[in-house]
């Protein structure tokens, strides 16, 4: 965060008057802009236009497999090879599956609830209480899965190095009901933090009361850099194995924000035992993933260098948008004491912190002026941000001009609500 | 069945001697042939070669949706329209989803176990005992889902008109633990039966002790005809609604055996309440199906007539294979009293009945001679065919010459085992 949010008690009333006038002007413009979700923009999807003609008549994988037919539960080897490096998973422990990593996280929860993960003493559904640690702010769809399955969520504060590991270590050590933790380790959703080597080492080594504890390692932004200094994170899977906890990590990834958001390929990587476990469950559910789409992706991306080159083109579209967000925030809110925000070096989001008790009202006022934001609170379990201070900004989808308009409008709402809530004196 | 299987006690010993010699000759040929699964042959997949270049740069659905991006949980309207007629589901109650209807059946079971289907008084997982009726012979993958979730399976005899409805009506009426029934209503797997209008009417109208009873209506072969007289079945969804049981039926279908087995589109159709229920669960799991593949299919198939024309081309490949199966069975086993078999008018399988206690041994001998068949018993819950008499033949995948070789080999094994088991006298 660049500044600490604390309304300046000496701010002149003129600031509120100006904010009110700016808001009236904003509302009068009848905007219709959307900053809600981390959706790729059409220009980003255009970068993968070749996928719309591939596999161009081909239907045979490198190993001779007819990709059109049933089978191949592990996914196409040549595509798994392309992603093994970025996801830090040995290719033989990496599965290429459907079009969504969220589905894989859902299904891993289902299989742990209704089956037994390696190391478990019973099905999770048969236990009195199950809880997951939720670093906050975090990703609302992770929280929605827990809520849907009745898994209790325990918030853990995020730091710039990942979750507060003192808190994590204490909670997992003292309570066997704590079965997992949600992690977006690189360019985290929404605050863009990257887990430090120390955080990864402690996650891999920590003692857990539950023998079947799992780290849901949602490496959604593994190659989604916004600067010339791509973040590197430590290899969790290797660290877990080295610490005698080989089955602790479930690694998830996908090409949704690399190629096409709805028509990409999702990946699961883990220990050999966990991979066998998921394959055994998938064998009952599926006659194999869409291998034609996997061949399409392998032909298009070619290799890990191909992914890097492609992500440079993605960055060329995204970086100006993230810069515009910073520019508007700095120009409009810098020095006001009303806001602090993140400067992510990758990923899809900027976190904006407004004075306590203001986030919901800012989002409401913005919506009234035609600017839709992710609901305030969505970054916290049960939609409950106790400070009501966190707003997630998703700059990817709108065009640059729309984005600037939306950000200006948003900052107007922050000024309006911030100065309105400022204690009278 | 064309004849009743009953070994002729007066058969001369010479028949056994000849069978033994034929089996030695068979084994000496070192065949490697596979009749196990209902996989489309490469020539069938070639019929959809255009899919490998589609959507040919297009990325916009009829309603303007960018199919490349997230969203669209119901699936592409133009594709749902194409399949609404064949699956007998109003388009607004039909969802187009992933690449496998088996996945949808799995997920409906999961959501009923961990959530509550409309009309349920509790989650299925919280009930002492859950059972499904399993018409036999049936589909091993249905049974595997039940087994994986600890759902008890109760076999019900099949008739040429569908399951024995006297048995079904009694079982569902007397026991609230009976939550569902597996049905492949048209060209059933494996015996090719088509449910009569009377069967459909009784399924829709019958009184069930369970308020949350569901018919899992796996209409896998809705358009998979092998003759000029395409079978029609009654509209289950409409019949359920007309009988005051609107939420009783889950309809499943897919294009796996229409276009590409691993890269098709699966469908779910049901009452508005059930569709809302599945969508609400899918909304937690998924950011939408692969709409690019759905557009690809819509462009390729065009409309319901396009599907019919395409299935005529499929039939041109399949019909000679099914005729070859009949020809070899008739020539080699006709009049022996050793076998009876079905003459399906569609679908993917032929059921061969051998004398009681012979099926496993026939399959074992065939495997030793290089001809792999679906394991005997797979057509029954828990792999247990109490009479050990049913063998499923899947003629689709091998080429015609291989298929004839495999069938000749199989009939040799039937003669060998049948005459060996014949009571000595």
Coordinates of C-alpha atoms in Angstrom, one line a residue, chain A residues 38-42 45-46 49 51-59 66-70 99-100 102-104 106-107 110-111 113-115 123 125 139 141 144-145 148-149 256-257 260-263 281 283-293 296 397, chain B residues 38-42 45-46 49 51-59 66-70 99-100 102-103 106-107 110-111 113-115 123 125 139 141 144-145 148-149 256-257 260-264 281 283-293 296 397:
Chain A
X38 CA -11.0 -10.3 -13.9
X39 CA -12.1 -11.0 -17.4
X40 CA -9.6 -10.7 -20.3
X41 CA -10.4 -7.9 -22.8
X42 CA -11.3 -8.8 -26.4
X45 CA -8.5 -12.9 -26.6
X46 CA -7.5 -11.8 -30.1
X49 CA -7.1 -16.0 -32.7
X51 CA -6.8 -21.3 -31.8
X52 CA -10.1 -20.7 -33.7
X53 CA -8.7 -22.6 -36.8
X54 CA -6.6 -25.2 -35.0
X55 CA -5.8 -28.1 -34.9
X56 CA -6.3 -27.4 -38.6
X57 CA -7.2 -31.0 -39.6
X58 CA -4.7 -32.7 -37.3
X59 CA -6.0 -35.2 -34.8
X66 CA -6.2 -40.1 -31.7
X67 CA -7.2 -37.0 -29.7
X68 CA -10.8 -37.2 -31.1
X69 CA -11.7 -40.4 -29.3
X70 CA -12.3 -41.3 -25.6
X99 CA -11.6 -25.8 -19.2
X100 CA -11.5 -24.5 -15.6
X102 CA -12.1 -23.7 -10.4
X103 CA -13.8 -26.9 -11.4
X104 CA -10.7 -28.9 -10.3
X106 CA -14.4 -27.9 -6.5
X107 CA -13.9 -31.5 -7.5
X110 CA -15.9 -33.1 -3.4
X111 CA -13.6 -36.1 -3.6
X113 CA -15.7 -34.9 1.3
X114 CA -17.1 -38.1 -0.3
X115 CA -13.9 -40.2 -0.6
X123 CA -14.2 -38.8 4.8
X125 CA -18.2 -35.3 5.2
X139 CA -10.8 -14.7 -3.9
X141 CA -14.9 -18.0 -5.6
X144 CA -18.1 -19.6 -2.2
X145 CA -16.9 -23.2 -2.5
X148 CA -21.5 -24.2 -0.4
X149 CA -20.0 -27.3 1.3
X256 CA -7.8 -19.3 -19.0
X257 CA -6.0 -16.0 -18.8
X260 CA -9.2 -18.0 -24.0
X261 CA -11.0 -17.5 -20.7
X262 CA -13.8 -20.0 -21.4
X263 CA -12.0 -22.4 -23.7
X281 CA -11.9 -40.5 -8.9
X283 CA -11.9 -42.4 -13.9
X284 CA -15.4 -42.9 -12.5
X285 CA -16.6 -39.4 -13.6
X286 CA -15.0 -39.0 -17.0
X287 CA -14.0 -40.7 -20.2
X288 CA -11.2 -38.2 -20.6
X289 CA -10.7 -34.5 -21.1
X290 CA -11.1 -32.7 -24.4
X291 CA -7.8 -33.7 -26.0
X292 CA -8.6 -31.9 -29.2
X293 CA -8.5 -28.7 -27.3
X296 CA -4.9 -27.1 -30.2
X397 CA -11.8 -5.9 -19.4
Chain B
X38 CA -18.4 -48.5 -27.4
X39 CA -15.8 -46.3 -29.0
X40 CA -16.4 -44.7 -32.4
X41 CA -14.1 -46.0 -35.2
X42 CA -11.7 -43.5 -36.9
X45 CA -14.7 -39.5 -36.3
X46 CA -13.6 -38.5 -39.8
X49 CA -13.3 -33.6 -39.7
X51 CA -14.7 -29.5 -36.5
X52 CA -10.9 -29.5 -36.6
X53 CA -10.9 -26.2 -38.5
X54 CA -14.0 -24.6 -36.9
X55 CA -15.1 -22.0 -35.8
X56 CA -12.7 -20.8 -38.5
X57 CA -12.0 -17.4 -36.9
X58 CA -15.5 -16.8 -35.7
X59 CA -16.0 -16.0 -32.0
X66 CA -18.1 -13.5 -27.3
X67 CA -17.7 -17.3 -26.9
X68 CA -14.0 -17.0 -26.0
X69 CA -14.6 -15.3 -22.7
X70 CA -16.1 -16.4 -19.3
X99 CA -17.6 -32.8 -23.0
X100 CA -19.2 -35.7 -21.1
X102 CA -21.2 -39.1 -17.6
X103 CA -19.7 -36.1 -15.8
X106 CA -21.7 -37.8 -11.6
X107 CA -22.2 -34.2 -10.7
X110 CA -22.7 -35.2 -6.0
X111 CA -25.0 -32.2 -5.7
X113 CA -25.5 -36.0 -1.9
X114 CA -24.0 -32.7 -0.7
X115 CA -26.9 -30.4 -1.4
X123 CA -29.1 -34.3 1.8
X125 CA -25.3 -38.1 2.3
X139 CA -24.2 -49.8 -18.2
X141 CA -20.2 -46.8 -15.7
X144 CA -19.5 -47.6 -10.9
X145 CA -20.8 -44.2 -9.9
X148 CA -18.1 -45.1 -5.6
X149 CA -20.7 -43.1 -3.6
X256 CA -19.9 -37.8 -28.0
X257 CA -21.1 -40.5 -30.4
X260 CA -16.1 -36.6 -31.5
X261 CA -16.1 -39.0 -28.6
X262 CA -13.7 -36.9 -26.4
X263 CA -14.5 -33.5 -27.7
X264 CA -18.2 -33.3 -28.0
X281 CA -24.5 -25.6 -8.1
X283 CA -22.3 -21.4 -10.7
X284 CA -20.1 -22.2 -7.7
X285 CA -18.1 -24.8 -9.7
X286 CA -17.7 -23.2 -13.1
X287 CA -17.1 -20.0 -14.9
X288 CA -19.0 -21.5 -17.9
X289 CA -18.6 -24.3 -20.4
X290 CA -16.4 -24.2 -23.4
X291 CA -18.6 -22.1 -25.6
X292 CA -16.1 -22.1 -28.5
X293 CA -16.6 -25.8 -28.8
X296 CA -18.0 -25.1 -33.4
X397 CA -14.4 -49.7 -33.2

